[in-house]
């Protein structure tokens, strides 16, 4: 099984996790910038965090044979702290970096006006830097938050295929499918979403535009939930190719829209969409023409 | 091909064609360096190039040299420090590799803090790039010795250390011997490079 975990917070995980993930078949991850559990009080704290995502953590992952990418944004929780708003001015610098494959996690936490203002600005930045967006949906009042999120995405005018709406469940998936965005599911050890419910959702709506992640972080979580979901799919009658599509080709297709996936060093035998990868040589003149700004 | 560029920094025609507009952009506006540096690998290419160095490193070295030439000797050190601070790990490696080519452009000792920062990391790509000719020429003896030891600790081959034979001294030899003793006491292998160095103590 070849696995790309499209949402996992490796800075909070151990080297044992990296080894277990490699053994299970994980060869690539995306680590979205998010809240650290302890609120930050200054912009400088974000500089060091973003630098760590693009520096030390990428190096650490490589030691275990795993290619590490990041998404960069001011997360919804800290969007409410005026001391952190200066992060928005830093983003243009980080959104130009190699291996930054989306703007994220953006979205709502408590659905405040501040959160909405910051989300709109960051959706605009995604357009300016030609990046897809990874949107977090709130844990509380999820349906209303998801609906409002999709309205805002529509108002800003981002193409829906460049937007991933994450942490979905049975109550929010149809909203996202109807909008034409990518659907992300975080499979946890407890109630939010489990492997069996995940497969039931796949049974009902198919394997298009869907990503499965562990969202493992410093909370109770399991970095092998992608692998466990693959096993549950196989037990439910899906083929190896179906599993490869959900756990590898789909994340490559979504994040490959950035033109900045760095999968050269990973065993990528198979029919992934080669034209979406940032390989040794620039793909086409068109692929670089949009990067003037 | 340009005769004024060091042969190891030259690309084939296709890559020269892609790096040329970036160099022009930086010469026209050195403050664009940060943006251009970040996207250099995506535009010019990446991976091992014809001269043995990595394509993205060579492209960025040339961009940084161009920026320093444009701003002049009084501002060059500031450009170097700023680009290192704003870069990701790949960009920082390129800044470190460029220092040897920037020595004549007014940087002097001013980039020593950049080397020291890289030697504080555990990122072997940065540690290796830090111990080049600039470190050999400018790093104070104690910091340089600890740089060599850091290479041994982190598995960076000592071929990365410029002018090792010229700069090594009795104190470095003592430190390497102590390192080897400690490894043996712990039942661990002594790195080949340390063994070779100790075998040539004069
Ligand atoms: Zn997350």
Coordinates of C-alpha atoms and ligand atoms in Angstrom, one line a residue:
Chain A
X1 CA 0.0 0.0 0.0
X2 CA 1.4 3.4 -1.1
X3 CA 0.1 6.1 1.2
X4 CA 0.2 9.9 1.0
X5 CA -1.3 11.4 4.3
X6 CA -2.7 14.7 3.1
X7 CA -3.1 16.2 6.7
X8 CA -0.8 15.3 9.6
X9 CA 1.0 17.4 12.2
X10 CA 4.4 15.7 12.3
X11 CA 6.0 18.3 14.5
X12 CA 3.9 16.8 17.3
X13 CA 4.9 13.2 16.6
X14 CA 7.8 11.0 17.5
X15 CA 10.4 9.2 15.4
X16 CA 8.6 5.9 16.4
X17 CA 5.6 7.3 14.5
X18 CA 7.8 8.0 11.4
X19 CA 9.1 4.5 11.5
X20 CA 5.7 2.9 11.9
X21 CA 4.3 5.1 9.1
X22 CA 7.1 4.1 6.7
X23 CA 6.5 0.4 7.5
X24 CA 2.8 0.9 6.8
X25 CA 3.6 2.4 3.4
X26 CA 3.5 6.2 4.0
X27 CA 5.9 7.8 1.6
X28 CA 4.6 11.4 1.6
X29 CA 2.8 13.8 3.9
X30 CA 1.4 17.3 4.0
X31 CA 1.7 19.1 7.3
X32 CA -0.8 22.0 7.5
X33 CA 0.2 25.0 9.7
X34 CA -2.1 25.0 12.7
X35 CA -2.7 25.8 16.3
X36 CA -0.1 24.4 18.7
X37 CA -2.3 23.8 21.7
X38 CA -0.8 26.7 23.5
X39 CA -1.9 30.1 22.0
X40 CA 1.0 32.1 20.5
X41 CA 1.4 35.7 21.5
X42 CA 3.6 37.2 18.8
X43 CA 4.3 37.1 15.1
X44 CA 7.9 35.9 15.7
X45 CA 6.6 32.7 17.2
X46 CA 4.9 32.0 13.8
X47 CA 8.1 32.8 11.9
X48 CA 10.0 30.1 13.9
X49 CA 7.0 27.6 13.4
X50 CA 6.8 28.2 9.6
X51 CA 10.6 27.9 9.3
X52 CA 10.5 24.6 11.3
X53 CA 7.8 23.2 8.9
X54 CA 9.9 24.1 5.9
X55 CA 13.3 23.2 7.5
X56 CA 13.8 20.9 10.3
X57 CA 10.6 18.9 9.9
X58 CA 11.2 18.3 6.2
X59 CA 14.7 17.1 7.0
X60 CA 13.5 14.9 9.9
X61 CA 10.9 13.3 7.6
X62 CA 13.5 12.6 4.9
X63 CA 15.6 10.7 7.4
X64 CA 12.7 8.2 7.6
X65 CA 12.2 8.0 3.8
X66 CA 9.1 10.2 3.9
X67 CA 8.7 13.4 1.7
X68 CA 7.3 16.3 3.7
X69 CA 5.3 19.2 2.4
X70 CA 3.5 22.0 4.2
X71 CA 0.5 24.3 3.9
X72 CA 0.9 27.8 5.4
X73 CA -1.7 30.1 6.9
X74 CA -2.9 31.9 10.0
X75 CA -5.2 29.3 11.6
X76 CA -8.8 30.3 12.6
X77 CA -8.3 30.1 16.3
X78 CA -5.4 32.6 16.4
X79 CA -7.1 34.8 13.8
X80 CA -9.0 36.1 16.7
X81 CA -6.0 37.4 18.5
X82 CA -5.0 40.9 17.3
X83 CA -1.4 40.2 18.4
X84 CA -1.2 37.5 15.7
X85 CA -2.7 39.4 12.7
X86 CA 0.8 40.5 11.5
X87 CA 1.2 37.0 10.3
X88 CA -0.9 37.9 7.3
X89 CA 1.9 40.2 6.2
X90 CA 4.4 37.4 6.4
X91 CA 2.4 35.0 4.3
X92 CA 3.4 36.2 0.8
X93 CA 7.0 35.3 1.6
X94 CA 6.1 31.8 2.7
X95 CA 3.6 31.2 0.0
X96 CA 6.4 31.4 -2.6
X97 CA 8.5 28.6 -1.1
X98 CA 9.1 25.2 -2.6
X99 CA 7.1 22.4 -0.9
X100 CA 4.4 24.8 0.2
X101 CA 1.5 23.1 -1.6
X102 CA -1.5 25.1 -0.4
X103 CA -2.8 27.9 1.8
X104 CA -4.1 26.3 5.0
X105 CA -5.5 25.5 7.4
X106 CA -7.9 28.4 7.0
X107 CA -11.6 28.4 8.0
X108 CA -13.8 28.9 11.0
X109 CA -13.4 28.0 14.7
X110 CA -16.1 30.0 16.5
X111 CA -17.4 31.8 13.3
X112 CA -16.4 35.2 14.4
X113 CA -16.1 38.3 12.2
X114 CA -12.4 38.3 12.7
X115 CA -12.2 34.7 11.5
X116 CA -14.2 35.6 8.4
X117 CA -12.0 38.6 7.6
X118 CA -8.8 36.5 7.9
X119 CA -10.3 33.7 5.9
X120 CA -11.3 36.0 3.0
X121 CA -7.9 37.6 2.9
X122 CA -6.2 34.2 2.8
X123 CA -8.4 32.9 0.1
X124 CA -7.4 35.9 -1.9
X125 CA -3.7 35.2 -1.2
X126 CA -4.3 31.6 -2.6
X127 CA -5.4 33.2 -5.8
X128 CA -2.5 35.6 -5.9
X129 CA 0.1 32.8 -5.3
X130 CA -1.6 30.3 -7.6
X131 CA -2.1 27.8 -4.7
X132 CA -5.0 25.5 -3.7
X133 CA -6.6 26.0 -0.3
X134 CA -7.1 23.7 2.6
X135 CA -10.1 24.7 4.7
X136 CA -10.7 23.4 8.2
X137 CA -14.4 23.1 9.2
X138 CA -15.3 23.8 12.8
X139 CA -15.8 21.1 15.4
X140 CA -18.8 23.0 16.9
X141 CA -21.8 24.0 14.7
X142 CA -20.2 22.1 11.8
X143 CA -23.0 22.2 9.3
X144 CA -23.6 26.0 9.6
X145 CA -19.8 26.5 9.5
X146 CA -19.4 24.4 6.4
X147 CA -22.3 26.1 4.6
X148 CA -20.9 29.6 5.4
X149 CA -17.4 28.5 4.3
X150 CA -18.7 27.4 1.0
X151 CA -20.6 30.6 0.5
X152 CA -17.4 32.6 1.1
X153 CA -15.3 30.4 -1.3
X154 CA -18.0 31.1 -3.9
X155 CA -17.9 34.9 -3.2
X156 CA -14.1 35.0 -3.5
X157 CA -14.4 33.1 -6.8
X158 CA -11.8 30.4 -6.3
X159 CA -12.4 27.4 -8.6
X160 CA -14.0 24.7 -6.4
X161 CA -11.5 22.0 -7.6
X162 CA -8.7 24.0 -6.0
X163 CA -10.5 24.0 -2.6
X164 CA -10.3 21.1 -0.1
X165 CA -12.8 21.2 2.8
X166 CA -11.6 19.0 5.6
X167 CA -12.8 17.3 8.8
X168 CA -16.1 16.3 7.1
X169 CA -18.8 13.8 8.3
X170 CA -22.1 12.4 7.1
X171 CA -23.8 15.7 7.8
X172 CA -21.5 17.9 5.7
X173 CA -20.3 15.8 2.8
X174 CA -23.2 16.5 0.5
X175 CA -22.8 20.3 0.9
X176 CA -19.2 19.9 -0.2
X177 CA -19.9 17.5 -3.0
X178 CA -22.7 19.8 -4.4
X179 CA -20.2 22.7 -4.4
X180 CA -17.7 20.7 -6.4
X181 CA -14.9 21.1 -3.8
X182 CA -12.6 18.3 -2.7
X183 CA -13.8 16.4 0.4
X184 CA -11.4 15.6 3.3
X185 CA -12.1 13.2 6.1
X186 CA -10.0 13.0 9.2
X187 CA -10.2 9.5 10.7
X188 CA -9.7 9.5 14.5
X189 CA -9.5 6.9 17.2
X190 CA -12.7 8.3 18.8
X191 CA -16.0 9.6 17.6
X192 CA -15.5 12.2 14.9
X193 CA -15.0 9.7 12.0
X194 CA -13.9 6.1 12.0
X195 CA -12.7 3.7 9.3
X196 CA -16.1 1.9 8.9
X197 CA -18.1 5.1 8.6
X198 CA -15.5 6.3 6.2
X199 CA -15.9 3.3 3.9
X200 CA -19.7 3.6 4.1
X201 CA -19.3 7.2 2.8
X202 CA -17.1 6.0 0.0
X203 CA -19.7 3.3 -0.8
X204 CA -22.4 6.0 -1.1
X205 CA -20.6 8.8 -3.0
X206 CA -17.7 7.1 -4.8
X207 CA -13.9 7.8 -4.8
X208 CA -13.8 11.1 -6.8
X209 CA -12.4 14.2 -5.1
X210 CA -12.0 12.6 -1.7
X211 CA -9.0 12.6 0.6
X212 CA -8.5 10.5 3.8
X213 CA -6.1 11.7 6.5
X214 CA -5.2 10.9 10.1
X215 CA -4.9 14.6 11.1
X216 CA -2.7 13.2 13.8
X217 CA -1.3 15.9 16.2
X218 CA -0.6 16.4 19.9
X219 CA -4.1 15.2 20.8
X220 CA -5.4 11.6 20.9
X221 CA -4.9 10.5 17.4
X222 CA -3.3 7.7 15.3
X223 CA -0.9 8.3 12.4
X224 CA -1.7 4.9 10.9
X225 CA -5.4 5.8 10.3
X226 CA -4.8 6.2 6.6
X227 CA -3.4 2.6 6.5
X228 CA -6.3 1.3 8.6
X229 CA -8.8 2.9 6.3
X230 CA -7.1 1.2 3.3
X231 CA -7.3 -2.2 5.1
X232 CA -11.0 -1.6 5.8
X233 CA -11.6 -0.7 2.2
X234 CA -9.9 -3.9 1.1
X235 CA -12.0 -5.9 3.6
X236 CA -15.1 -4.2 2.2
X237 CA -14.4 -5.4 -1.4
X238 CA -12.4 -2.5 -2.8
X239 CA -9.4 -3.3 -5.0
X240 CA -5.8 -2.4 -4.5
X241 CA -6.2 0.1 -7.3
X242 CA -9.2 1.7 -5.5
X243 CA -7.1 2.1 -2.3
X244 CA -4.2 3.5 -4.3
X245 CA -6.5 6.0 -5.8
X246 CA -7.9 7.3 -2.5
X247 CA -4.6 7.1 -0.5
X248 CA -2.1 8.2 -3.2
X249 CA -3.4 9.4 -6.5
X250 CA -6.1 11.7 -5.1
X251 CA -3.8 13.6 -2.8
X252 CA -1.2 13.9 -5.6
X253 CA -3.9 15.2 -7.9
X254 CA -5.2 17.8 -5.4
X255 CA -1.9 19.1 -4.0
X256 CA -0.2 18.7 -7.4
X257 CA -2.3 21.7 -8.6
X258 CA 0.3 23.8 -6.8
X259 CA 3.0 22.6 -9.2
X260 CA 5.2 22.2 -6.1
X261 CA 5.0 18.6 -5.0
X262 CA 8.5 17.2 -4.4
X263 CA 8.1 13.5 -5.0
X264 CA 11.2 12.8 -7.0
X265 CA 12.9 10.8 -4.2
X266 CA 9.8 8.7 -3.5
X267 CA 9.0 5.4 -5.1
X268 CA 6.3 6.6 -7.5
X269 CA 5.9 3.7 -9.7
X270 CA 2.5 3.8 -11.2
X271 CA 0.1 6.1 -13.0
X272 CA 0.2 9.3 -10.9
X273 CA -0.3 12.5 -12.8
X274 CA 3.3 13.2 -13.7
X275 CA 2.5 16.6 -15.1
X276 CA 1.5 17.9 -11.7
X277 CA 4.8 17.2 -10.1
X278 CA 7.7 19.6 -9.6
X279 CA 10.4 17.3 -11.1
X280 CA 14.0 17.9 -12.0
X281 CA 13.2 20.2 -14.8
X282 CA 10.4 22.7 -15.2
X283 CA 7.5 21.0 -16.9
X284 CA 6.5 23.7 -19.4
X285 CA 6.9 27.4 -20.0
X286 CA 3.3 27.8 -19.0
X287 CA 4.0 26.2 -15.7
X288 CA 6.4 28.9 -14.7
X289 CA 4.8 31.9 -16.5
X290 CA 2.3 32.4 -13.7
X291 CA 5.0 32.9 -11.1
X292 CA 6.0 36.5 -11.8
X293 CA 4.1 38.1 -9.0
Chain B
X1 CA 28.9 31.1 -22.5
X2 CA 30.1 33.9 -20.2
X3 CA 33.9 34.1 -19.6
X4 CA 33.5 36.1 -16.4
X5 CA 31.7 33.3 -14.6
X6 CA 33.5 30.5 -12.8
X7 CA 33.2 27.4 -14.9
X8 CA 31.6 25.4 -12.0
X9 CA 28.7 27.9 -12.0
X10 CA 27.9 27.5 -15.7
X11 CA 24.8 25.8 -17.0
X12 CA 23.9 24.2 -20.3
X13 CA 22.2 26.5 -22.8
X14 CA 18.6 25.6 -21.7
X15 CA 19.3 26.3 -18.1
X16 CA 21.3 29.5 -18.9
X17 CA 18.2 30.6 -20.8
X18 CA 16.0 30.1 -17.8
X19 CA 18.3 31.6 -15.2
X20 CA 19.1 34.7 -17.4
X21 CA 15.7 36.5 -16.8
X22 CA 16.0 35.9 -13.1
X23 CA 19.5 37.4 -12.9
X24 CA 18.2 40.3 -14.9
X25 CA 15.3 40.8 -12.5
X26 CA 17.6 40.8 -9.5
X27 CA 20.1 43.2 -11.1
X28 CA 17.2 45.5 -12.0
X29 CA 15.8 45.4 -8.5
X30 CA 17.9 43.7 -5.7
X31 CA 14.9 43.8 -3.4
X32 CA 13.3 41.2 -5.6
X33 CA 15.9 38.7 -4.5
X34 CA 13.7 37.0 -1.9
X35 CA 10.9 36.2 -4.3
X36 CA 13.3 35.2 -7.1
X37 CA 15.4 33.0 -4.8
X38 CA 12.3 31.1 -3.6
X39 CA 11.2 30.2 -7.0
X40 CA 14.6 29.6 -8.6
X41 CA 14.5 25.8 -8.4
X42 CA 11.0 25.7 -10.0
X43 CA 12.1 27.9 -12.9
X44 CA 15.7 26.7 -13.5
X45 CA 15.5 23.1 -12.3
X46 CA 16.8 20.9 -9.5
X47 CA 18.9 17.9 -9.0
X48 CA 22.6 17.1 -9.8
X49 CA 23.9 19.3 -12.6
X50 CA 26.6 18.9 -15.1
X51 CA 29.3 20.4 -12.9
X52 CA 28.5 18.1 -10.0
X53 CA 26.8 20.7 -7.9
X54 CA 23.0 20.9 -7.5
X55 CA 21.3 22.9 -10.2
X56 CA 19.1 24.8 -7.7
X57 CA 22.2 25.7 -5.6
X58 CA 24.1 27.0 -8.5
X59 CA 21.2 29.1 -9.7
X60 CA 20.8 30.6 -6.2
X61 CA 24.5 31.2 -5.8
X62 CA 24.5 33.2 -9.0
X63 CA 21.4 35.2 -8.0
X64 CA 23.0 36.1 -4.6
X65 CA 26.3 37.1 -6.3
X66 CA 24.3 39.3 -8.7
X67 CA 22.4 41.0 -5.9
X68 CA 25.6 41.6 -3.9
X69 CA 27.3 43.0 -7.0
X70 CA 24.4 45.3 -7.6
X71 CA 24.0 46.7 -4.1
X72 CA 27.8 47.2 -3.7
X73 CA 30.3 46.3 -1.0
X74 CA 28.7 48.4 1.8
X75 CA 25.3 46.7 1.6
X76 CA 26.3 43.2 0.5
X77 CA 26.6 41.7 4.0
X78 CA 23.1 42.9 4.8
X79 CA 21.8 41.2 1.7
X80 CA 23.5 37.9 2.7
X81 CA 22.1 38.0 6.3
X82 CA 18.6 38.9 5.1
X83 CA 18.4 36.2 2.5
X84 CA 19.6 33.6 4.9
X85 CA 17.1 34.7 7.6
X86 CA 14.2 34.7 5.1
X87 CA 15.1 31.4 3.3
X88 CA 13.9 27.9 3.8
X89 CA 16.6 25.2 4.4
X90 CA 17.4 24.8 0.7
X91 CA 17.8 28.6 0.3
X92 CA 20.0 28.8 3.4
X93 CA 22.2 26.0 2.0
X94 CA 22.7 28.1 -1.2
X95 CA 23.5 31.2 0.8
X96 CA 26.2 29.2 2.7
X97 CA 27.6 27.8 -0.6
X98 CA 27.7 31.3 -2.1
X99 CA 29.9 32.8 0.6
X100 CA 33.1 31.6 -1.0
X101 CA 32.2 33.6 -4.1
X102 CA 31.1 36.7 -2.1
X103 CA 34.4 37.1 -0.3
X104 CA 35.7 39.6 -2.8
X105 CA 32.4 41.6 -2.8
X106 CA 32.7 43.3 0.6
X107 CA 31.2 40.7 2.9
X108 CA 34.4 40.2 4.9
X109 CA 33.8 38.7 8.3
X110 CA 30.2 39.9 8.4
X111 CA 28.8 36.5 7.4
X112 CA 30.4 34.6 10.3
X113 CA 27.1 34.8 12.3
X114 CA 25.3 33.0 9.4
X115 CA 27.9 30.2 9.5
X116 CA 27.5 29.9 13.3
X117 CA 23.7 29.7 12.9
X118 CA 24.1 26.9 10.4
X119 CA 26.5 25.0 12.7
X120 CA 23.9 25.2 15.5
X121 CA 21.4 23.2 13.5
X122 CA 21.4 19.5 13.2
X123 CA 20.5 19.7 9.5
X124 CA 23.4 17.9 7.8
X125 CA 22.9 19.8 4.5
X126 CA 23.4 23.1 6.3
X127 CA 26.3 21.8 8.4
X128 CA 28.1 20.5 5.3
X129 CA 27.6 23.7 3.4
X130 CA 28.8 25.8 6.3
X131 CA 32.2 24.3 6.5
X132 CA 33.4 25.5 3.1
X133 CA 36.2 27.9 2.1
X134 CA 34.5 30.8 3.8
X135 CA 34.5 29.1 7.2
X136 CA 38.1 28.0 6.7
X137 CA 39.1 31.6 6.0
X138 CA 36.9 33.5 8.5
X139 CA 35.8 31.3 11.4
X140 CA 37.6 31.7 14.7
X141 CA 39.6 28.6 15.7
X142 CA 37.3 27.4 18.4
X143 CA 34.2 27.6 16.3
X144 CA 35.9 26.0 13.3
X145 CA 37.1 23.1 15.4
X146 CA 33.6 22.6 16.8
X147 CA 32.4 22.7 13.2
X148 CA 34.7 19.8 12.3
X149 CA 33.6 17.9 15.3
X150 CA 29.9 18.5 14.4
X151 CA 30.6 17.0 11.0
X152 CA 31.9 13.8 12.7
X153 CA 28.9 13.7 15.1
X154 CA 26.3 14.2 12.4
X155 CA 27.9 12.0 9.8
X156 CA 28.9 14.8 7.4
X157 CA 31.9 13.5 5.4
X158 CA 35.1 15.5 6.2
X159 CA 35.5 16.2 2.5
X160 CA 33.0 18.9 3.1
X161 CA 35.5 20.7 5.3
X162 CA 37.6 23.1 3.2
X163 CA 41.3 23.4 4.0
X164 CA 41.2 20.7 6.7
X165 CA 44.8 19.9 6.5
X166 CA 45.9 23.5 6.5
X167 CA 43.7 24.5 9.5
X168 CA 43.9 21.4 11.7
X169 CA 45.9 21.8 14.9
X170 CA 46.9 19.9 18.0
X171 CA 43.7 21.0 19.8
X172 CA 41.5 19.6 17.0
X173 CA 43.4 16.4 17.1
X174 CA 42.9 16.2 20.9
X175 CA 39.1 16.8 20.4
X176 CA 38.8 14.1 17.7
X177 CA 40.8 11.6 19.8
X178 CA 38.5 12.3 22.8
X179 CA 35.5 11.8 20.5
X180 CA 36.8 8.5 19.3
X181 CA 37.6 7.3 22.9
X182 CA 34.0 8.2 23.9
X183 CA 32.6 6.2 21.0
X184 CA 34.7 3.2 21.8
X185 CA 33.8 3.3 25.5
X186 CA 30.1 3.2 24.4
X187 CA 30.8 0.2 22.2
X188 CA 30.0 2.3 19.1
X189 CA 31.8 2.5 15.8
X190 CA 34.3 5.3 15.3
X191 CA 33.5 7.1 12.0
X192 CA 36.0 6.3 9.2
X193 CA 36.8 9.9 8.8
X194 CA 37.8 10.2 12.5
X195 CA 40.0 7.1 12.2
X196 CA 41.7 8.5 9.1
X197 CA 42.3 11.9 10.7
X198 CA 43.8 10.3 13.8
X199 CA 46.1 8.1 11.7
X200 CA 47.7 11.2 10.2
X201 CA 48.5 13.0 13.5
X202 CA 51.9 14.6 13.0
Ligands
LIG1 ZN1 -5.1 19.8 11.4

